[in-house]
Coordinates of C-alpha atoms in Angstrom, one line a residue:
Chain A
M1 CA -114.9 12.5 -134.2
N2 CA -116.1 9.2 -132.9
V3 CA -117.6 6.2 -134.6
F4 CA -121.2 7.0 -133.5
R5 CA -120.9 10.5 -134.9
I6 CA -119.6 9.4 -138.3
L7 CA -122.2 6.6 -138.6
G8 CA -124.9 9.1 -137.6
D9 CA -123.8 11.5 -140.3
V10 CA -123.7 8.6 -142.9
S11 CA -127.2 7.5 -141.8
H12 CA -128.4 11.1 -142.2
L13 CA -126.9 11.3 -145.7
L14 CA -128.3 7.9 -146.6
A15 CA -131.8 8.9 -145.5
M16 CA -131.7 11.9 -147.8
I17 CA -130.4 9.9 -150.7
I18 CA -133.0 7.2 -150.3
L19 CA -135.7 9.9 -150.4
L20 CA -134.3 11.5 -153.5
L21 CA -133.9 8.1 -155.2
K22 CA -137.5 7.1 -154.4
I23 CA -138.8 10.4 -156.0
W24 CA -136.4 10.3 -158.9
R25 CA -136.9 6.6 -159.9
S26 CA -140.7 6.5 -159.4
K27 CA -141.1 10.0 -160.7
S28 CA -143.5 10.6 -157.9
C29 CA -143.5 12.1 -154.4
A30 CA -146.7 10.4 -153.3
G31 CA -146.8 9.8 -149.6
I32 CA -144.0 12.4 -148.9
S33 CA -144.8 15.4 -146.7
G34 CA -143.7 18.5 -148.6
K35 CA -144.1 20.4 -145.3
S36 CA -141.6 18.3 -143.5
Q37 CA -139.1 18.8 -146.3
I38 CA -139.6 22.5 -146.3
L39 CA -138.9 22.5 -142.5
F40 CA -135.7 20.5 -143.0
A41 CA -134.6 22.9 -145.7
L42 CA -135.3 25.7 -143.2
V43 CA -133.4 23.8 -140.5
F44 CA -130.2 23.4 -142.7
T45 CA -130.4 27.0 -143.9
T46 CA -130.6 28.6 -140.4
R47 CA -128.1 26.2 -138.9
Y48 CA -125.4 26.4 -141.6
L49 CA -125.2 30.2 -141.8
D50 CA -121.8 29.6 -140.1
L51 CA -120.5 28.4 -143.5
L52 CA -120.2 32.1 -144.2
T53 CA -118.6 33.2 -140.9
N54 CA -116.5 30.3 -139.5
F55 CA -114.4 27.5 -141.0
I56 CA -114.5 24.3 -138.9
S57 CA -113.1 21.6 -141.2
I58 CA -113.2 20.4 -144.8
Y59 CA -115.5 17.5 -143.7
N60 CA -117.9 19.9 -141.9
T61 CA -118.0 22.3 -144.9
V62 CA -118.5 19.6 -147.5
M63 CA -121.2 17.7 -145.6
K64 CA -123.1 21.0 -144.9
I65 CA -123.1 21.8 -148.6
I66 CA -124.3 18.3 -149.5
F67 CA -127.1 18.4 -146.9
L68 CA -128.3 21.8 -148.2
A69 CA -128.1 20.6 -151.8
C70 CA -130.1 17.4 -151.1
S71 CA -132.6 19.2 -149.0
Y72 CA -133.3 21.9 -151.6
T73 CA -133.4 19.4 -154.4
T74 CA -136.0 17.4 -152.5
V75 CA -138.2 20.5 -152.0
Y76 CA -137.8 21.3 -155.7
M77 CA -138.9 17.8 -156.7
I78 CA -142.0 18.0 -154.5
Y79 CA -143.2 21.5 -155.4
G80 CA -141.6 21.9 -158.8
K81 CA -140.7 18.9 -161.0
Y82 CA -143.2 16.4 -159.7
R83 CA -145.8 18.6 -158.1
N84 CA -148.6 16.7 -160.0
T85 CA -147.9 13.6 -157.9
F86 CA -147.7 15.5 -154.6
D87 CA -150.6 14.6 -152.2
S88 CA -151.2 18.1 -150.8
E89 CA -154.6 17.0 -149.5
N90 CA -153.1 14.7 -146.9
D91 CA -150.2 17.0 -146.1
S92 CA -152.4 19.1 -143.9
F93 CA -150.4 19.6 -140.8
R94 CA -150.6 23.2 -139.6
L95 CA -147.0 24.5 -139.7
E96 CA -147.7 27.5 -137.5
F97 CA -148.3 25.1 -134.6
L98 CA -144.6 24.2 -134.9
L99 CA -143.1 27.5 -136.1
V100 CA -144.6 29.8 -133.5
P101 CA -143.6 27.9 -130.4
V102 CA -140.1 27.0 -131.9
T103 CA -139.5 30.7 -132.7
G104 CA -140.6 31.8 -129.3
L105 CA -138.5 29.2 -127.5
S106 CA -135.4 30.0 -129.5
F107 CA -135.6 33.6 -128.4
L108 CA -136.1 32.6 -124.8
E109 CA -133.8 29.7 -124.3
N110 CA -130.4 30.2 -126.2
Y111 CA -126.7 30.4 -125.4
N112 CA -126.3 33.9 -126.6
F113 CA -128.7 36.6 -127.7
T114 CA -127.1 37.2 -131.1
P115 CA -128.7 36.6 -134.5
L116 CA -126.5 33.7 -135.5
E117 CA -126.9 32.0 -132.2
I118 CA -130.7 32.4 -132.1
L119 CA -131.0 31.1 -135.6
W120 CA -128.8 28.1 -134.7
T121 CA -131.0 27.4 -131.6
F122 CA -134.1 27.8 -133.8
S123 CA -132.7 25.2 -136.2
I124 CA -132.1 22.7 -133.4
Y125 CA -135.6 23.1 -131.9
L126 CA -137.2 23.0 -135.4
E127 CA -135.3 19.8 -136.4
S128 CA -136.7 18.0 -133.3
V129 CA -140.2 18.5 -134.6
A130 CA -139.7 18.8 -138.4
I131 CA -140.7 15.1 -139.0
L132 CA -144.2 15.6 -137.4
P133 CA -146.0 16.6 -140.6
Q134 CA -144.6 13.4 -142.3
L135 CA -145.7 11.2 -139.4
F136 CA -149.1 13.0 -139.3
M137 CA -149.5 12.3 -143.0
I138 CA -148.8 8.6 -142.5
S139 CA -151.3 8.4 -139.6
K140 CA -153.9 10.2 -141.8
T141 CA -153.5 7.9 -144.9
G142 CA -152.9 4.9 -142.7
E143 CA -150.0 3.6 -144.8
A144 CA -146.5 4.3 -146.1
E145 CA -144.6 2.9 -149.1
T146 CA -141.8 0.6 -147.9
I147 CA -139.1 2.9 -149.3
T148 CA -140.6 5.8 -147.3
T149 CA -140.2 3.7 -144.2
H150 CA -136.5 3.0 -145.0
Y151 CA -136.1 6.8 -145.3
L152 CA -137.7 7.3 -141.8
F153 CA -135.7 4.4 -140.4
F154 CA -132.3 6.0 -141.4
L155 CA -133.4 9.4 -140.2
G156 CA -134.3 7.9 -136.8
L157 CA -131.1 5.9 -136.8
Y158 CA -129.1 9.1 -137.3
R159 CA -130.9 10.6 -134.3
T160 CA -130.2 7.6 -132.1
L161 CA -126.5 7.5 -133.1
Y162 CA -126.2 11.2 -132.3
L163 CA -127.4 10.4 -128.8
A164 CA -124.7 7.7 -128.5
N165 CA -122.2 10.3 -129.8
W166 CA -123.2 12.8 -127.1
I167 CA -122.9 10.1 -124.3
W168 CA -119.4 9.3 -125.7
R169 CA -118.3 12.9 -125.9
Y170 CA -119.6 13.5 -122.4
H171 CA -117.4 10.8 -121.0
T172 CA -114.3 11.4 -123.2
E173 CA -114.2 15.2 -123.6
S174 CA -116.7 16.4 -120.9
F175 CA -118.6 17.9 -123.9
Y176 CA -122.2 18.6 -123.2
D177 CA -124.5 20.8 -125.3
Q178 CA -127.7 21.1 -123.4
I179 CA -129.9 22.5 -126.1
A180 CA -128.8 19.9 -128.7
V181 CA -129.0 17.0 -126.3
V182 CA -132.5 17.8 -124.9
S183 CA -133.9 18.5 -128.4
G184 CA -132.2 15.4 -129.7
V185 CA -133.8 13.2 -127.0
V186 CA -137.2 14.8 -127.8
Q187 CA -136.7 14.1 -131.5
T188 CA -135.6 10.5 -131.0
I189 CA -138.7 9.8 -128.9
F190 CA -140.9 10.7 -131.9
Y191 CA -139.3 7.8 -133.8
C192 CA -139.9 5.2 -131.2
D193 CA -143.4 4.3 -132.3
F194 CA -142.3 4.2 -135.9
F195 CA -139.3 2.0 -135.0
Y196 CA -141.6 -0.5 -133.4
L197 CA -143.8 -0.7 -136.6
Y198 CA -140.7 -0.9 -138.8
V199 CA -139.3 -3.8 -136.9
T200 CA -142.6 -5.7 -136.5
K201 CA -143.9 -5.1 -140.0
V202 CA -141.5 -3.8 -142.6
L203 CA -138.5 -6.0 -141.8
K204 CA -140.8 -9.0 -142.0
G205 CA -141.7 -8.0 -145.6
K206 CA -145.1 -6.4 -144.9
K207 CA -146.1 -3.0 -146.0
L208 CA -146.5 -0.4 -143.2
S209 CA -150.2 0.1 -142.8
L210 CA -152.0 1.2 -139.7
P211 CA -155.2 -0.5 -138.5
Chain B
D1 CA -119.0 36.1 -129.9
L2 CA -118.1 34.5 -133.3
D3 CA -114.6 33.8 -132.0
D4 CA -116.1 31.3 -129.5
W5 CA -118.1 29.5 -132.2
D6 CA -117.5 25.8 -131.5
K7 CA -120.3 24.0 -133.2
D8 CA -118.6 21.2 -135.1
E9 CA -121.7 18.9 -135.3
L10 CA -124.0 18.8 -138.3

């Protein structure tokens, strides 16, 4: 466990807490893509099935349970408790455009043709594109609440720190997980455009709005 | 093989 990895996990957790706090305090999930949140819940569910089969560490187990709980709570807030505030009109990304290729690819390109391994691979590929419905929603409405941009910033920061973690592990332990690294690079690229807007607008106190 | 499961990242 290196410093990039732990900071990455903390950023990831912070992102999920920021999102939950936004919904809980404003009693609204306006501007949040329910579809992205469903995809993240699917990502955690399919990746963390090893909770039932393998014990890795207390840290690993506890974090997985927290991530699952945060993710499902968020989905419940959007489609249950605060569904009246959910902007389903603008959350119009077609999920089959992501799910079909990701499912196909996880059957074709995996480490082992076993159910658990294919589901793990599916979760890695799906995570790399799960934010797209959210980014699509922002590009459609042309704006995002500042707190939503903080959420996206910490999610992107988590991805970037994981890249640093893999570079570190490659040099210190010769560890290299090709599927995770390639997907992680793809995922991080999706945040680049957003990072630019975040630094040039949000950090200068302006609201994120697209021309 | 589940015995080789070494995925410690989240």
